[in-house]
Amino acid sequence: MTEPPSDRYGLAHLSPVERTLVVTLIGRARDERRSVPFLGDPVPAALLERLDVDPGRVGVGGTVALATALRSVMLDRAVRSFLATHRDAVVVELGAGLETRRHRIRPGSEVDWYDVELPAAAELRRALLPPEPLSPEGARAHLVAADVTAAGWLAGLPRNRPTIVVADGLVGLLPPDGARAMLTALAGHFHDGELVFNAYPRLVARTVGAQPMMRRLGIPRGYRGFGFDQPRAVEALAPGLVFVDERFGVQERVGALSPPLRITAALFARWPAQARRGVWVVRYRFAGPHRERPGAEGRPGWPRNGAPRGPCPGPARWRARGRAGRGRCLLRPPATRPAGAGR
């Protein structure tokens, strides 16, 4: 076996999940070569040069590279917006890999920035991106080597400061049970702040192992990630998280796309279920320990009589059927559900 050059770092010692860090790295590096970059970050290309990796063999196509850059832009915007109103915030980057978000945003010295990654990948990050301030006025940087699906890893992180937790490419790659455990732990630990990440519908998450690019990195063919079709589904999985909004990649800088992609973007922008199969970023807030729980009085944020404010948030199957009850929302406590509404 040929040893990599002494000034390059191999990935053979990483687990298959850890190796996926190279996918987002290649995507951001390819974006820099575009005539009009979406992200415009030169650091990923420099990092890629220090890895013993052949990008061509990994097989990151143009669509994946574009999606990576788009969601990086969207997540950067969410973090910048949060820091603009919380100057002493905590930022927690889950599955940090070789992400350079802190280098792009350059938050001030009142911010604490935690990059969280599995142990072997964390050591690679420590070698290539040391956890130190980027300038005397830069944020305090911390590197946490931990499995986010295991218990106890949050113990050393502040919980009483405004916090934004961000994850790029991680949540949909986790096994479903692990993702639920992580979301529940985050909702229980943080009381003030936001969680923002890119999400995958269930169908896309179930086919993670079927992607040739993932199999080249060692992900088993039958591997299934975590996905959901409606953003409010996460509220039921992790009480303490409240859905805020969602954004789609098709809403981002459409004019910079090729004409065929512009047409596709225009169609998908009017079709959320399809747009979610592309770049899909969801945002939640931490409601804290005093959040009203769903129960006899209805869902949080609803009137006590159980009638929802605004459109019914559930899918069509949760609406009454038949001429008399068509369109009536069934997401209400059983005691107040209209008679004859059906299932």
Short mmCIF file of C-alpha atoms in Angstrom, two decimals:
data_model
loop_
_atom_site.label_atom_id
_atom_site.label_comp_id
_atom_site.label_asym_id
_atom_site.label_seq_id
_atom_site.Cartn_x
_atom_site.Cartn_y
_atom_site.Cartn_z
CA MET A 1 0.00 0.00 0.00
CA THR A 2 1.38 3.38 -1.01
CA GLU A 3 1.71 5.80 1.88
CA PRO A 4 0.31 9.30 1.34
CA PRO A 5 2.85 12.13 1.12
CA SER A 6 4.01 13.25 4.54
CA ASP A 7 2.36 16.65 4.12
CA ARG A 8 -1.02 15.12 3.27
CA TYR A 9 -3.63 13.52 5.49
CA GLY A 10 -5.35 10.27 4.57
CA LEU A 11 -8.92 9.30 5.41
CA ALA A 12 -8.51 5.53 5.75
CA HIS A 13 -8.58 5.73 9.56
CA LEU A 14 -11.97 7.48 9.55
CA SER A 15 -15.28 5.65 9.77
CA PRO A 16 -17.51 5.74 6.65
CA VAL A 17 -19.74 8.38 8.25
CA GLU A 18 -16.70 10.51 9.13
CA ARG A 19 -15.39 10.21 5.56
CA THR A 20 -18.48 11.97 4.25
CA LEU A 21 -16.88 15.23 5.40
CA VAL A 22 -15.01 15.17 2.10
CA VAL A 23 -18.27 15.45 0.13
CA THR A 24 -19.17 18.87 1.49
CA LEU A 25 -15.54 19.95 1.32
CA ILE A 26 -15.34 19.08 -2.39
CA GLY A 27 -18.68 20.77 -3.04
CA ARG A 28 -17.53 24.04 -1.47
CA ALA A 29 -14.18 23.84 -3.26
CA ARG A 30 -15.89 23.37 -6.63
CA ASP A 31 -18.13 26.35 -5.94
CA GLU A 32 -15.05 28.57 -5.72
CA ARG A 33 -14.23 27.68 -9.36
CA ARG A 34 -17.60 28.89 -10.66
CA SER A 35 -17.53 32.10 -12.68
CA VAL A 36 -19.99 33.53 -10.13
CA PRO A 37 -19.60 31.52 -6.90
CA PHE A 38 -22.53 31.15 -4.56
CA LEU A 39 -20.36 30.86 -1.46
CA GLY A 40 -17.00 32.25 -2.58
CA ASP A 41 -14.90 30.57 0.13
CA PRO A 42 -11.27 29.89 -0.92
CA VAL A 43 -10.36 27.86 2.19
CA PRO A 44 -12.02 24.51 1.21
CA ALA A 45 -9.89 24.23 -1.94
CA ALA A 46 -6.74 24.81 0.13
CA LEU A 47 -7.84 22.17 2.64
CA LEU A 48 -8.58 19.69 -0.13
CA GLU A 49 -5.00 20.04 -1.35
CA ARG A 50 -3.82 18.82 2.06
CA LEU A 51 -5.85 15.61 1.92
CA ASP A 52 -4.81 12.40 0.20
CA VAL A 53 -8.07 12.28 -1.73
CA ASP A 54 -8.88 12.06 -5.43
CA PRO A 55 -12.02 14.20 -5.85
CA GLY A 56 -12.76 12.48 -9.15
CA ARG A 57 -13.00 9.08 -7.48
CA VAL A 58 -15.36 10.36 -4.80
CA GLY A 59 -17.73 11.40 -7.58
CA VAL A 60 -19.23 14.64 -6.30
CA GLY A 61 -21.25 15.77 -9.31
CA GLY A 62 -22.16 19.30 -10.28
CA THR A 63 -25.65 19.08 -8.78
CA VAL A 64 -24.31 17.92 -5.40
CA ALA A 65 -21.64 20.63 -5.44
CA LEU A 66 -24.25 23.29 -6.21
CA ALA A 67 -26.53 22.00 -3.45
CA THR A 68 -23.66 22.05 -0.97
CA ALA A 69 -22.82 25.66 -1.76
CA LEU A 70 -26.47 26.74 -1.65
CA ARG A 71 -27.16 25.25 1.75
CA SER A 72 -23.90 26.68 3.10
CA VAL A 73 -25.08 30.14 2.03
CA MET A 74 -28.48 29.57 3.65
CA LEU A 75 -27.04 28.28 6.92
CA ASP A 76 -24.47 31.09 7.02
CA ARG A 77 -27.29 33.59 6.70
CA ALA A 78 -29.18 32.02 9.60
CA VAL A 79 -26.12 32.16 11.86
CA ARG A 80 -25.29 35.75 10.88
CA SER A 81 -28.87 36.82 11.54
CA PHE A 82 -28.83 35.23 14.99
CA LEU A 83 -25.47 36.77 15.91
CA ALA A 84 -26.67 40.20 14.78
CA THR A 85 -29.19 40.22 17.63
CA HIS A 86 -27.23 38.11 20.15
CA ARG A 87 -23.69 39.45 20.36
CA ASP A 88 -22.76 37.15 23.26
CA ALA A 89 -24.22 34.02 21.67
CA VAL A 90 -23.01 30.45 21.62
CA VAL A 91 -22.70 28.75 18.23
CA VAL A 92 -22.66 24.95 18.11
CA GLU A 93 -21.67 23.39 14.77
CA LEU A 94 -22.70 19.72 14.73
CA GLY A 95 -20.80 17.34 12.46
CA ALA A 96 -18.30 20.10 11.81
CA GLY A 97 -15.97 18.01 9.64
CA LEU A 98 -13.79 20.52 7.79
CA GLU A 99 -16.49 23.19 7.72
CA THR A 100 -15.13 26.76 7.63
CA ARG A 101 -18.26 28.65 8.64
CA ARG A 102 -16.47 30.39 11.52
CA HIS A 103 -13.82 31.59 9.06
CA ARG A 104 -16.49 33.03 6.76
CA ILE A 105 -18.60 34.69 9.45
CA ARG A 106 -15.77 35.81 11.77
CA PRO A 107 -17.89 36.47 14.86
CA GLY A 108 -16.70 38.78 17.62
CA SER A 109 -14.86 37.96 20.82
CA GLU A 110 -18.04 37.74 22.90
CA VAL A 111 -19.10 34.63 20.98
CA ASP A 112 -18.19 31.07 21.96
CA TRP A 113 -18.04 28.74 18.95
CA TYR A 114 -18.14 24.97 19.50
CA ASP A 115 -17.30 22.61 16.64
CA VAL A 116 -18.54 19.08 17.42
CA GLU A 117 -17.31 16.04 15.54
CA LEU A 118 -16.61 12.33 16.04
CA PRO A 119 -13.19 11.72 17.65
CA ALA A 120 -11.12 10.68 14.60
CA ALA A 121 -12.54 13.42 12.40
CA ALA A 122 -12.10 15.90 15.25
CA GLU A 123 -8.37 15.13 15.33
CA LEU A 124 -8.16 15.70 11.57
CA ARG A 125 -9.92 19.01 12.04
CA ARG A 126 -7.56 19.94 14.89
CA ALA A 127 -4.59 19.37 12.57
CA LEU A 128 -5.99 21.34 9.63
CA LEU A 129 -8.19 23.95 11.36
CA PRO A 130 -6.83 24.52 14.88
CA PRO A 131 -9.49 25.72 17.37
CA GLU A 132 -8.04 29.15 18.02
CA PRO A 133 -9.32 32.70 17.48
CA LEU A 134 -8.89 33.93 13.91
CA SER A 135 -7.87 37.34 15.25
CA PRO A 136 -7.52 39.06 18.64
CA GLU A 137 -11.12 40.20 18.18
CA GLY A 138 -12.32 36.77 17.06
CA ALA A 139 -14.69 34.34 18.74
CA ARG A 140 -13.46 31.88 21.33
CA ALA A 141 -13.18 28.54 19.53
CA HIS A 142 -13.70 25.09 21.06
CA LEU A 143 -13.42 21.63 19.52
CA VAL A 144 -15.56 18.87 21.05
CA ALA A 145 -14.80 15.25 20.12
CA ALA A 146 -18.07 13.43 20.71
CA ASP A 147 -20.82 11.28 19.26
CA VAL A 148 -23.91 13.50 19.13
CA THR A 149 -26.22 10.47 19.32
CA ALA A 150 -24.74 9.36 22.67
CA ALA A 151 -25.73 10.57 26.10
CA GLY A 152 -23.78 13.18 28.04
CA TRP A 153 -21.91 15.03 25.30
CA LEU A 154 -23.76 18.29 26.00
CA ALA A 155 -22.69 18.46 29.64
CA GLY A 156 -19.80 20.84 29.00
CA LEU A 157 -21.72 23.29 26.80
CA PRO A 158 -23.36 26.45 28.20
CA ARG A 159 -27.13 26.21 28.47
CA ASN A 160 -28.21 29.62 29.77
CA ARG A 161 -26.92 31.80 26.93
CA PRO A 162 -28.58 32.46 23.55
CA THR A 163 -27.48 29.55 21.36
CA ILE A 164 -27.77 28.67 17.71
CA VAL A 165 -27.12 25.05 16.79
CA VAL A 166 -26.31 24.49 13.11
CA ALA A 167 -25.79 21.25 11.20
CA ASP A 168 -24.90 20.83 7.54
CA GLY A 169 -25.25 17.35 6.06
CA LEU A 170 -25.46 15.64 9.45
CA VAL A 171 -29.07 15.16 10.51
CA GLY A 172 -30.20 13.27 7.41
CA LEU A 173 -27.15 11.01 7.60
CA LEU A 174 -27.81 9.88 11.17
CA PRO A 175 -29.76 6.66 11.79
CA PRO A 176 -33.35 7.51 12.75
CA ASP A 177 -33.00 6.47 16.41
CA GLY A 178 -29.76 8.43 16.73
CA ALA A 179 -31.27 11.54 15.18
CA ARG A 180 -34.24 11.41 17.55
CA ALA A 181 -31.93 11.00 20.54
CA MET A 182 -29.85 13.99 19.44
CA LEU A 183 -32.87 16.23 18.83
CA THR A 184 -34.37 15.30 22.20
CA ALA A 185 -31.08 16.02 23.97
CA LEU A 186 -30.72 19.41 22.27
CA ALA A 187 -34.29 20.39 23.15
CA GLY A 188 -33.72 19.43 26.77
CA HIS A 189 -30.38 21.20 27.16
CA PHE A 190 -30.88 24.57 25.48
CA HIS A 191 -33.54 26.98 26.70
CA ASP A 192 -33.01 30.01 24.46
CA GLY A 193 -32.04 29.99 20.82
CA GLU A 194 -32.45 28.19 17.52
CA LEU A 195 -31.67 24.96 15.71
CA VAL A 196 -31.14 25.17 11.96
CA PHE A 197 -30.16 22.35 9.62
CA ASN A 198 -30.66 20.96 6.14
CA ALA A 199 -33.28 18.23 6.06
CA TYR A 200 -34.26 15.36 3.78
CA PRO A 201 -37.70 13.89 3.04
CA ARG A 202 -38.16 10.29 4.14
CA LEU A 203 -37.78 8.86 0.64
CA VAL A 204 -34.44 10.61 0.12
CA ALA A 205 -33.17 9.63 3.58
CA ARG A 206 -34.07 5.99 3.01
CA THR A 207 -31.90 5.82 -0.10
CA VAL A 208 -28.68 7.27 1.36
CA GLY A 209 -26.93 3.90 1.05
CA ALA A 210 -28.05 3.50 -2.56
CA GLN A 211 -26.05 6.51 -3.73
CA PRO A 212 -22.83 5.43 -5.52
CA MET A 213 -20.95 8.38 -4.01
CA MET A 214 -21.82 7.21 -0.49
CA ARG A 215 -20.91 3.60 -1.24
CA ARG A 216 -17.47 4.71 -2.43
CA LEU A 217 -16.95 6.19 1.03
CA GLY A 218 -17.96 2.93 2.71
CA ILE A 219 -21.61 3.60 3.56
CA PRO A 220 -23.49 0.24 3.28
CA ARG A 221 -25.97 -0.14 0.44
CA GLY A 222 -28.91 -0.67 2.79
CA TYR A 223 -28.10 2.26 5.08
CA ARG A 224 -31.05 4.52 5.91
CA GLY A 225 -30.80 8.03 7.27
CA PHE A 226 -33.29 10.20 9.12
CA GLY A 227 -35.94 12.07 7.20
CA PHE A 228 -39.38 13.61 7.51
CA ASP A 229 -41.89 15.07 5.07
CA GLN A 230 -43.45 17.83 7.17
CA PRO A 231 -41.26 20.16 9.27
CA ARG A 232 -43.69 20.07 12.19
CA ALA A 233 -43.02 16.35 12.57
CA VAL A 234 -39.89 17.25 14.52
CA GLU A 235 -42.00 18.96 17.20
CA ALA A 236 -43.61 15.62 18.01
CA LEU A 237 -40.27 13.81 18.08
CA ALA A 238 -38.56 16.36 20.34
CA PRO A 239 -40.93 18.33 22.60
CA GLY A 240 -39.18 21.61 23.32
CA LEU A 241 -38.52 22.37 19.65
CA VAL A 242 -40.96 24.70 17.88
CA PHE A 243 -40.94 25.04 14.10
CA VAL A 244 -40.18 28.57 12.89
CA ASP A 245 -39.77 28.46 9.11
CA GLU A 246 -38.28 26.63 6.14
CA ARG A 247 -36.30 27.77 3.12
CA PHE A 248 -35.67 26.05 -0.20
CA GLY A 249 -32.64 26.18 -2.43
CA VAL A 250 -34.88 27.08 -5.37
CA GLN A 251 -35.49 30.43 -3.65
CA GLU A 252 -31.79 31.34 -3.75
CA ARG A 253 -30.23 33.50 -6.49
CA VAL A 254 -32.17 31.89 -9.30
CA GLY A 255 -30.71 34.34 -11.81
CA ALA A 256 -27.27 32.77 -11.39
CA LEU A 257 -28.53 29.36 -12.53
CA SER A 258 -28.52 27.98 -16.06
CA PRO A 259 -31.80 28.45 -18.00
CA PRO A 260 -32.97 24.82 -17.49
CA LEU A 261 -32.33 25.07 -13.76
CA ARG A 262 -34.13 28.41 -13.63
CA ILE A 263 -37.25 26.82 -15.09
CA THR A 264 -37.02 23.92 -12.64
CA ALA A 265 -36.52 26.33 -9.74
CA ALA A 266 -39.57 28.37 -10.74
CA LEU A 267 -41.73 25.23 -10.82
CA PHE A 268 -40.41 23.81 -7.54
CA ALA A 269 -40.81 27.14 -5.74
CA ARG A 270 -44.59 26.69 -6.15
CA TRP A 271 -44.52 23.02 -5.12
CA PRO A 272 -43.12 22.68 -1.55
CA ALA A 273 -43.35 18.88 -1.43
CA GLN A 274 -41.08 18.69 -4.47
CA ALA A 275 -38.85 21.59 -3.38
CA ARG A 276 -38.09 19.68 -0.17
CA ARG A 277 -36.38 17.01 -2.25
CA GLY A 278 -33.73 19.57 -3.15
CA VAL A 279 -31.93 21.90 -0.76
CA TRP A 280 -34.23 22.23 2.24
CA VAL A 281 -33.27 24.16 5.38
CA VAL A 282 -35.50 24.14 8.45
CA ARG A 283 -35.35 26.34 11.54
CA TYR A 284 -36.69 25.67 15.03
CA ARG A 285 -36.52 27.55 18.30
CA PHE A 286 -35.77 26.14 21.71
CA ALA A 287 -38.90 26.76 23.75
CA GLY A 288 -37.32 26.05 27.13
CA PRO A 289 -38.63 24.05 30.08
CA HIS A 290 -41.86 26.05 30.46
CA ARG A 291 -43.21 25.34 27.02
CA GLU A 292 -46.90 24.48 26.94
CA ARG A 293 -47.18 20.81 26.04
CA PRO A 294 -49.78 19.34 23.69
CA GLY A 295 -52.66 17.92 25.68
CA ALA A 296 -56.25 18.52 26.59
CA GLU A 297 -55.98 22.19 25.67
CA GLY A 298 -54.69 21.53 22.15
CA ARG A 299 -51.40 22.15 20.41
CA PRO A 300 -49.08 24.92 21.67
CA GLY A 301 -50.04 28.29 20.23
CA TRP A 302 -53.63 27.32 19.60
CA PRO A 303 -56.74 28.73 21.36
CA ARG A 304 -58.13 26.75 24.26
CA ASN A 305 -61.11 25.57 22.21
CA GLY A 306 -58.74 23.61 20.00
CA ALA A 307 -59.36 25.52 16.78
CA PRO A 308 -56.10 26.31 14.97
CA ARG A 309 -55.12 29.85 14.10
CA GLY A 310 -54.77 30.14 10.35
CA PRO A 311 -54.58 27.22 7.89
CA CYS A 312 -54.60 23.66 9.17
CA PRO A 313 -50.91 22.69 9.60
CA GLY A 314 -51.52 19.01 8.91
CA PRO A 315 -51.53 17.14 5.60
CA ALA A 316 -54.69 16.58 3.62
CA ARG A 317 -55.43 13.25 5.30
CA TRP A 318 -56.01 15.17 8.57
CA ARG A 319 -58.90 17.12 7.08
CA ALA A 320 -62.54 16.05 7.20
CA ARG A 321 -63.83 14.22 4.18
CA GLY A 322 -67.18 14.46 2.47
CA ARG A 323 -69.15 17.41 1.14
CA ALA A 324 -70.25 18.66 4.58
CA GLY A 325 -66.88 18.53 6.29
CA ARG A 326 -64.47 19.07 3.41
CA GLY A 327 -61.46 21.18 4.36
CA ARG A 328 -62.22 21.20 8.09
CA CYS A 329 -59.05 20.72 10.15
CA LEU A 330 -58.97 17.64 12.38
CA LEU A 331 -55.84 18.62 14.32
CA ARG A 332 -57.70 19.45 17.53
CA PRO A 333 -58.30 17.73 20.88
CA PRO A 334 -60.69 14.79 20.65
CA ALA A 335 -63.18 16.50 23.01
CA THR A 336 -63.68 19.38 20.58
CA ARG A 337 -63.41 17.49 17.32
CA PRO A 338 -66.54 18.01 15.21
CA ALA A 339 -68.92 15.07 15.26
CA GLY A 340 -68.74 12.95 12.15
CA ALA A 341 -65.39 14.36 11.09
CA GLY A 342 -63.99 10.87 10.55
CA ARG A 343 -60.39 9.78 11.03
#
